[in-house]
PDB file of C-alpha atoms and ligand atoms in Angstrom:
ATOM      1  CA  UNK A1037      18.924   0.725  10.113  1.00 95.00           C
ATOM      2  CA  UNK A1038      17.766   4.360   8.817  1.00 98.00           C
ATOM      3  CA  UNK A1039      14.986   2.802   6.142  1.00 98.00           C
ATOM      4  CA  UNK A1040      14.543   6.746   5.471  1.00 98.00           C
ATOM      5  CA  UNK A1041      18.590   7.353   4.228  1.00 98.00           C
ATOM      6  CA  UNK A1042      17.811   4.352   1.317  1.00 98.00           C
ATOM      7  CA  UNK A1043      15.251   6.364   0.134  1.00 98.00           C
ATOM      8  CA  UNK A1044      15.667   9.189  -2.703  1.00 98.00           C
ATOM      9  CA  UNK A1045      13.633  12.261  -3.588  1.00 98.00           C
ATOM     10  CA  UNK A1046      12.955  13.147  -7.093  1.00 98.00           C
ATOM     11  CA  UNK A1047      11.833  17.071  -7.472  1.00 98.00           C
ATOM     12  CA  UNK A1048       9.195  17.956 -10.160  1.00 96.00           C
ATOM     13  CA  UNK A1049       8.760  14.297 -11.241  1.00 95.00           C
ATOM     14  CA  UNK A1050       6.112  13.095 -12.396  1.00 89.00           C
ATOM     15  CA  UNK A1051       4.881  17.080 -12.355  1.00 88.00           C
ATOM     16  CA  UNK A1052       6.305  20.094 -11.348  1.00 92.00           C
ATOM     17  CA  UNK A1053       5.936  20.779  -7.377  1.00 90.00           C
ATOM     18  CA  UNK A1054       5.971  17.309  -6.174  1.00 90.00           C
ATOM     19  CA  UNK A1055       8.738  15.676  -4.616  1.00 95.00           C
ATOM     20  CA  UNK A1056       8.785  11.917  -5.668  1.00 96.00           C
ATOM     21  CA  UNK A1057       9.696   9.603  -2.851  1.00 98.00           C
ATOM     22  CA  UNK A1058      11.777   7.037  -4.946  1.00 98.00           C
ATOM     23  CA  UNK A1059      12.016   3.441  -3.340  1.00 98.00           C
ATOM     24  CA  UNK A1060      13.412   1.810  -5.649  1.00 98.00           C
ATOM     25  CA  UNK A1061      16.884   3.042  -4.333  1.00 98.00           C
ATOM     26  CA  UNK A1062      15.927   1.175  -0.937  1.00 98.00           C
ATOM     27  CA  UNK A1063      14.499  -2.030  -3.009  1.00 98.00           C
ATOM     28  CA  UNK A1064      17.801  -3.006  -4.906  1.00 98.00           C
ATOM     29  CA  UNK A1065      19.422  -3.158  -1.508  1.00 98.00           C
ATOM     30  CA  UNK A1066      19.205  -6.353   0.183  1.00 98.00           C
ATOM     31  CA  UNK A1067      19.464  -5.407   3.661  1.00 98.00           C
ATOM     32  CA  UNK A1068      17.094  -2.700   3.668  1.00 98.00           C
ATOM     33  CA  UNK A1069      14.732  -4.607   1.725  1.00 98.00           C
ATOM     34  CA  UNK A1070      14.452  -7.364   4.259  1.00 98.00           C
ATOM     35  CA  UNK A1071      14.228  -5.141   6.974  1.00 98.00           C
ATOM     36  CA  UNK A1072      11.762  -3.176   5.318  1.00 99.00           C
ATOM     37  CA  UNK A1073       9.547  -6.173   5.087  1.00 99.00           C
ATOM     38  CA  UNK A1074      10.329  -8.137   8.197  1.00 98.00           C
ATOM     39  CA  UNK A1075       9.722  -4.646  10.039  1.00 98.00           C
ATOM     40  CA  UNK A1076       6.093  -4.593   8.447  1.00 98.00           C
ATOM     41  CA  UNK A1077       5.687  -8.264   8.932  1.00 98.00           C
ATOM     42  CA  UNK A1078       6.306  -7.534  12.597  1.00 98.00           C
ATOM     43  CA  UNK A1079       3.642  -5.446  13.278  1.00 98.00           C
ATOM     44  CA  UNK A1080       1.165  -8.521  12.216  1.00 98.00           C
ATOM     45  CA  UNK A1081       3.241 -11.218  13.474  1.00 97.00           C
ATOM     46  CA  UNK A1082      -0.002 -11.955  16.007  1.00 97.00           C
ATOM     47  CA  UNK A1083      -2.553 -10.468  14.039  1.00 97.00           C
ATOM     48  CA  UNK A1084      -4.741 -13.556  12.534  1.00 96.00           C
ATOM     49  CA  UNK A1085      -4.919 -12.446   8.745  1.00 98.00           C
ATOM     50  CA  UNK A1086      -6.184 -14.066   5.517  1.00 98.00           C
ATOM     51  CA  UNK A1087      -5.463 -11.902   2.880  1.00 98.00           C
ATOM     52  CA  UNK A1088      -2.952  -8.929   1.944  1.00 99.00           C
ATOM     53  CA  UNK A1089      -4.070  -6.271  -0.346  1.00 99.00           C
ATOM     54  CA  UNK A1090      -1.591  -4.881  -2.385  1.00 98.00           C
ATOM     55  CA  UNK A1091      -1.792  -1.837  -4.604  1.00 98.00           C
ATOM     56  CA  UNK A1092      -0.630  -1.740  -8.036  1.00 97.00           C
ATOM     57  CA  UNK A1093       2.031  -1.376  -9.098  1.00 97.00           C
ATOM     58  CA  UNK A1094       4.586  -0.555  -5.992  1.00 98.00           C
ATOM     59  CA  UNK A1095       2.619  -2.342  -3.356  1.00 98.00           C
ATOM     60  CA  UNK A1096       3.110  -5.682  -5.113  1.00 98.00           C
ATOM     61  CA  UNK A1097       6.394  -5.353  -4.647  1.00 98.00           C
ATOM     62  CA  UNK A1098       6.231  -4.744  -0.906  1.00 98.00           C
ATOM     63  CA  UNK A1099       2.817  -6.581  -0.181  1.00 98.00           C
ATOM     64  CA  UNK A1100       3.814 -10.100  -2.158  1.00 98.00           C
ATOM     65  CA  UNK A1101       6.496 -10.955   0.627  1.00 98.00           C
ATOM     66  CA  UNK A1102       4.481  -9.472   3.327  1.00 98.00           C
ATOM     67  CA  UNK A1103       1.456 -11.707   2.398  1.00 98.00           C
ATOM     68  CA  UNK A1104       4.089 -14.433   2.287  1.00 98.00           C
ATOM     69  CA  UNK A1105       5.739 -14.232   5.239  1.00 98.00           C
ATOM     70  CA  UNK A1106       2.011 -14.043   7.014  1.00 98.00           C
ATOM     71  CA  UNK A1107       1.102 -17.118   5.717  1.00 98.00           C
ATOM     72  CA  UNK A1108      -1.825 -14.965   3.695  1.00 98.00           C
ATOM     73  CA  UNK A1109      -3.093 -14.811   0.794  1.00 98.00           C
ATOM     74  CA  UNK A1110      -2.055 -12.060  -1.485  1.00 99.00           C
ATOM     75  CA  UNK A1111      -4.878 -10.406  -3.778  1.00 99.00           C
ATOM     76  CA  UNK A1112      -3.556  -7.587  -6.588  1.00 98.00           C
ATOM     77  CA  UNK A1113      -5.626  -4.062  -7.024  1.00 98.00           C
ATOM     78  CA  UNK A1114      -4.899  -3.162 -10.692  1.00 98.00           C
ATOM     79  CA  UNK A1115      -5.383  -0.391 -12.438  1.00 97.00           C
ATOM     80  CA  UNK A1116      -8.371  -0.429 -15.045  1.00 97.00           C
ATOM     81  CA  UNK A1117      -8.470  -3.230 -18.179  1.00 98.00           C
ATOM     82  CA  UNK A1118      -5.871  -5.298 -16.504  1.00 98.00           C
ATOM     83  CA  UNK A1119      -7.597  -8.255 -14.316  1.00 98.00           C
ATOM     84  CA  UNK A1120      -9.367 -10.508 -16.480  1.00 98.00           C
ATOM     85  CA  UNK A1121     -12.105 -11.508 -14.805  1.00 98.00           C
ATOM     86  CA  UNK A1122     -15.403  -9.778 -12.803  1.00 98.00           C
ATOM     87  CA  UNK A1123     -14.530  -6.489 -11.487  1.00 98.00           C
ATOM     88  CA  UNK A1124     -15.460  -3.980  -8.782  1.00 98.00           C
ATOM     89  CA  UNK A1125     -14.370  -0.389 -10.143  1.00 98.00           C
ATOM     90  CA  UNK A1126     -13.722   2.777  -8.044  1.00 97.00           C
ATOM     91  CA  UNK A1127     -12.623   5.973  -9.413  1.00 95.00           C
ATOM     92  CA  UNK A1128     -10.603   8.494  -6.612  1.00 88.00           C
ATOM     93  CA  UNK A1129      -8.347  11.269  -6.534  1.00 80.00           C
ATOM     94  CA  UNK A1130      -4.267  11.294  -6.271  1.00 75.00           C
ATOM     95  CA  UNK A1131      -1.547  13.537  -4.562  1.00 61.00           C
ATOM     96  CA  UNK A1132      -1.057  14.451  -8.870  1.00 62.00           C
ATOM     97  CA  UNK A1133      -4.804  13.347 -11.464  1.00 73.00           C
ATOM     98  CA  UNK A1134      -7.238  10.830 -10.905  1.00 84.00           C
ATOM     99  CA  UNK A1135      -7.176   7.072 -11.245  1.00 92.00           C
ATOM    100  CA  UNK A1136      -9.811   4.044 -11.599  1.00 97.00           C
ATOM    101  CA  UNK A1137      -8.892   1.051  -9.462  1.00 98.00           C
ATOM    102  CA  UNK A1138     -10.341  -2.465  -9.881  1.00 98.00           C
ATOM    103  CA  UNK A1139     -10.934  -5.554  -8.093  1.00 98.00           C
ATOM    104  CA  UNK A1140     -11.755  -8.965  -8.513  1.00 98.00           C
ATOM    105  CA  UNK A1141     -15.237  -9.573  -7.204  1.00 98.00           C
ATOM    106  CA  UNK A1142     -14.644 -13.038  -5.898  1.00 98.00           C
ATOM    107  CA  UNK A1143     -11.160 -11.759  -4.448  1.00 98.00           C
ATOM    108  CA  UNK A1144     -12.731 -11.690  -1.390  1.00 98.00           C
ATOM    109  CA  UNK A1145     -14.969 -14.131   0.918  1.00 97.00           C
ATOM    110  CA  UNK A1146     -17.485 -11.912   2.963  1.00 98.00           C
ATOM    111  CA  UNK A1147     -15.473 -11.977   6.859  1.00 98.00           C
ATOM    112  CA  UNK A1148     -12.234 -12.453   5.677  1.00 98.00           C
ATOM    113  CA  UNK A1149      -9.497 -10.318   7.777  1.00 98.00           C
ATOM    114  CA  UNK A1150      -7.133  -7.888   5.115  1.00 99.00           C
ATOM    115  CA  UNK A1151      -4.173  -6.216   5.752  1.00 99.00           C
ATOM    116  CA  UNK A1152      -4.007  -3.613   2.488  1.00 99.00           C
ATOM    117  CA  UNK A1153      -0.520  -2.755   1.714  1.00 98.00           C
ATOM    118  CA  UNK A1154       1.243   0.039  -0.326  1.00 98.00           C
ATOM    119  CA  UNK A1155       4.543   1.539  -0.712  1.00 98.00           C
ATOM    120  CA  UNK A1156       3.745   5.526   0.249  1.00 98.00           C
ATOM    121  CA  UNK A1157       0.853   6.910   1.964  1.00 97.00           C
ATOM    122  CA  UNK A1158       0.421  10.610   0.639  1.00 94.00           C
ATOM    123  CA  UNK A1159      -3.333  11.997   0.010  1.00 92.00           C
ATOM    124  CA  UNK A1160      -4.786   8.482   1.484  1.00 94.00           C
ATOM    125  CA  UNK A1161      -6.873   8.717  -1.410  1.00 93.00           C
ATOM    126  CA  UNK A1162      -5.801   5.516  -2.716  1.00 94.00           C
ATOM    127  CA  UNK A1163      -5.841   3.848   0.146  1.00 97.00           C
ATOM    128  CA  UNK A1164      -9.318   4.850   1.150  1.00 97.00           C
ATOM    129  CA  UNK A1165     -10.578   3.752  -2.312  1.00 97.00           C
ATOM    130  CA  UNK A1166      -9.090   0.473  -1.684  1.00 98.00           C
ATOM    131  CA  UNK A1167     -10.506  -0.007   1.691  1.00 98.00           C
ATOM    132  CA  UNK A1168     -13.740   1.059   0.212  1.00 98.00           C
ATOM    133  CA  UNK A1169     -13.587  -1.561  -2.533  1.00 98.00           C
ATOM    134  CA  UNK A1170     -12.833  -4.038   0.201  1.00 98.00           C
ATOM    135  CA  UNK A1171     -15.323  -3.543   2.387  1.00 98.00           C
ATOM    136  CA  UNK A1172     -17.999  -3.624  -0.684  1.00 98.00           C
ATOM    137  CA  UNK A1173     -16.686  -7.086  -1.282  1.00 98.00           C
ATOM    138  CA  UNK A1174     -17.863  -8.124   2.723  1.00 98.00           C
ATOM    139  CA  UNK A1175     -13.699  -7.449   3.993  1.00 98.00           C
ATOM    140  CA  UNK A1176     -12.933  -6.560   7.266  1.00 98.00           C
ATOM    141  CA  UNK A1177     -10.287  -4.281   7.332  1.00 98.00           C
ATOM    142  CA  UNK A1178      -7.425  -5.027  10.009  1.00 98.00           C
ATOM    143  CA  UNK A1179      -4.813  -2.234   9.405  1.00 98.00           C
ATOM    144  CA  UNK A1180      -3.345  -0.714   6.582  1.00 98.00           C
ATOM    145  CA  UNK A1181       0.534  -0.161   6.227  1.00 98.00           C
ATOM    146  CA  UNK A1182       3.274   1.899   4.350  1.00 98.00           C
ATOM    147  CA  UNK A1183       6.726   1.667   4.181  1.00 98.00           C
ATOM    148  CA  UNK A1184       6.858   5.792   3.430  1.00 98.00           C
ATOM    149  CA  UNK A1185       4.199   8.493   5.041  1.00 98.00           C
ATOM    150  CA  UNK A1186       4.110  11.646   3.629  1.00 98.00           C
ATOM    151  CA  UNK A1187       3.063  13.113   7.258  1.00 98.00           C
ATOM    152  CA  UNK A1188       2.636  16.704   5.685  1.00 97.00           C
ATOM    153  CA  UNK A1189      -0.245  15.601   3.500  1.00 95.00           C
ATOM    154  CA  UNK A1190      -2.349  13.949   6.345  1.00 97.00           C
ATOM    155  CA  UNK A1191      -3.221  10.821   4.601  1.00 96.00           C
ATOM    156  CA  UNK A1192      -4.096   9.217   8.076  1.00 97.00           C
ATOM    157  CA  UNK A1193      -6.981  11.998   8.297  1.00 98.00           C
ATOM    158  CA  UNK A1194      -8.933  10.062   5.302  1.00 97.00           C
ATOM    159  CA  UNK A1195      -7.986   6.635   6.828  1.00 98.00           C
ATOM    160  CA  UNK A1196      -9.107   7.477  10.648  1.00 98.00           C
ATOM    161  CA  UNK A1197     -11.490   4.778  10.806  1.00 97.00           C
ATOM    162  CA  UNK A1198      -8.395   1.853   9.941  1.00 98.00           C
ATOM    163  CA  UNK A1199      -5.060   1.450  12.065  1.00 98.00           C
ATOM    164  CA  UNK A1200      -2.220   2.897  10.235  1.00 98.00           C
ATOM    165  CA  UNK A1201       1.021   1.821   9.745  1.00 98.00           C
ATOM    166  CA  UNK A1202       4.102   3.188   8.403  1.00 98.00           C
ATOM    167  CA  UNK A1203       7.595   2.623   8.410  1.00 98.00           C
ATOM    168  CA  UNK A1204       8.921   5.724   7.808  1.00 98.00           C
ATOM    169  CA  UNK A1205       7.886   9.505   8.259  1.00 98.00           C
ATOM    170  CA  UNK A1206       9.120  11.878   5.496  1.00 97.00           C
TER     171      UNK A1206
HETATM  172  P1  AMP B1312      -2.355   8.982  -2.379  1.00 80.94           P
HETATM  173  O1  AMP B1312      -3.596   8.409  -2.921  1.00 80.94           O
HETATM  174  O2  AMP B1312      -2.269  10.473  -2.545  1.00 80.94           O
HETATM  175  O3  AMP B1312      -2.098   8.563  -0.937  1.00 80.94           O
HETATM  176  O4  AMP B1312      -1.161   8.450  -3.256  1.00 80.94           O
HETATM  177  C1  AMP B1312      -0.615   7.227  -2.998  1.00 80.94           C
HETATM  178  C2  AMP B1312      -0.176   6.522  -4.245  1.00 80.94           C
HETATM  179  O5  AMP B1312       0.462   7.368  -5.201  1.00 80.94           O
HETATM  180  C3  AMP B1312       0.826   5.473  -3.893  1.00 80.94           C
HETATM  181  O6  AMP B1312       0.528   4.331  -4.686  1.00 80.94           O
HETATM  182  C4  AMP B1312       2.156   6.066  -4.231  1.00 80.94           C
HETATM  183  O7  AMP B1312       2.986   5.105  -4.790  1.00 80.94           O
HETATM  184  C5  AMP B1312       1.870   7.202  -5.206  1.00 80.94           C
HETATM  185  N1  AMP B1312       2.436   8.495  -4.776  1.00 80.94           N
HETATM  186  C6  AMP B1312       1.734   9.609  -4.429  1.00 80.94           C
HETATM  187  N2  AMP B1312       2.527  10.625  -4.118  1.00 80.94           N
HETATM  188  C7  AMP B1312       3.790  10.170  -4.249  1.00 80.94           C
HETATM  189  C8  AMP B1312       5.080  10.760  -4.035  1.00 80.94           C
HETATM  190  N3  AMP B1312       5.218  12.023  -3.631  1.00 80.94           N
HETATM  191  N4  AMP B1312       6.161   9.995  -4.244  1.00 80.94           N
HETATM  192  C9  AMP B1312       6.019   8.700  -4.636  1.00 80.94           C
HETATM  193  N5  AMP B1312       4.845   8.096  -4.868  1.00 80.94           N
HETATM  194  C10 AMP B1312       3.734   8.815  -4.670  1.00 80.94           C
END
């Protein structure tokens, strides 16, 4: 199945000059949904995990069944103010402005093996801010995955020291 053919570009959204990678248009169809998350699931099928990662708001959506299907547990990233309890904080750059990301402290037990998960790697900036927040909280980062890489923007440079996954190359 071409995973890349479900997904659609959106020119000058959410600013002028960047070409939003829509995957939404590949969610709401069935097939390409399930592959897209028994493909990802795959690549771990022997990996001994604990925990999946997910990042807010796009990699729930992919990261919940991935967790699932792992047999892992599944621990949200959220944007600032939204998780109730004890945070870890970490401010980073985007492809487009600036974001704060936050963790629960307790999320994770110091040793346990995560998988972090998003929809689109672009800048890696996320990502990287992620792992960082992970690792601060005694993680051991096994891989992180995609279902879209923007190759052009060399996310994988800021992710080097992490295996990198992704489904498709746009
Ligand atoms: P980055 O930190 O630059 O790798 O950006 C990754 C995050 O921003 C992901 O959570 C994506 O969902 C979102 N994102 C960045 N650039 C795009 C894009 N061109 N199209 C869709 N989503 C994007």
């Amino acid at each position: 199945m071409d995973l890349a053919s479900y997904i659609r570009n959106i020119p000058d959204f959410p600013r002028p000059g960047i070409q939003f990678k829509d995957v939404t248009t590949l969610l709401k169809e069935k097939d390409a949904f399930r592959v897209a998350i028994d493909q990802l699931v795959e690549i771990f099928r022997k990996e001994s995990l604990d925990l999946v990662v997910g990042i807010e708001a796009r990699g729930f959506i992919v990261g919940a069944p991935v967790a699932y299907l792992l047999h892992c547990g599944f621990v949200p990233v959220r944007k600032k103010g939204k998780l109730p309890a004890a945070t870890l904080a970490k401010t980073y750059t985007l492809e487009y402005g600036s974001a704060t990301l936050e963790i629960h402290r307790d999320a994770i037990t110091r040793g346990q093996r995560v998988l972090v998960v998003d929809d689109l790697l672009a800048t890696g900036g996320t990502t990287k801010a992620v792992c960082e927040m992970v690792e601060e909280l005694g993680g051991n980062i096994v891989a992180v995955s995609f279902v879209i890489e923007l190759e052009a923007l060399r996310g994988r440079d800021k992710l080097s020291r992490y295996p990198v996954y992704s489904l498709v190359k746009l």
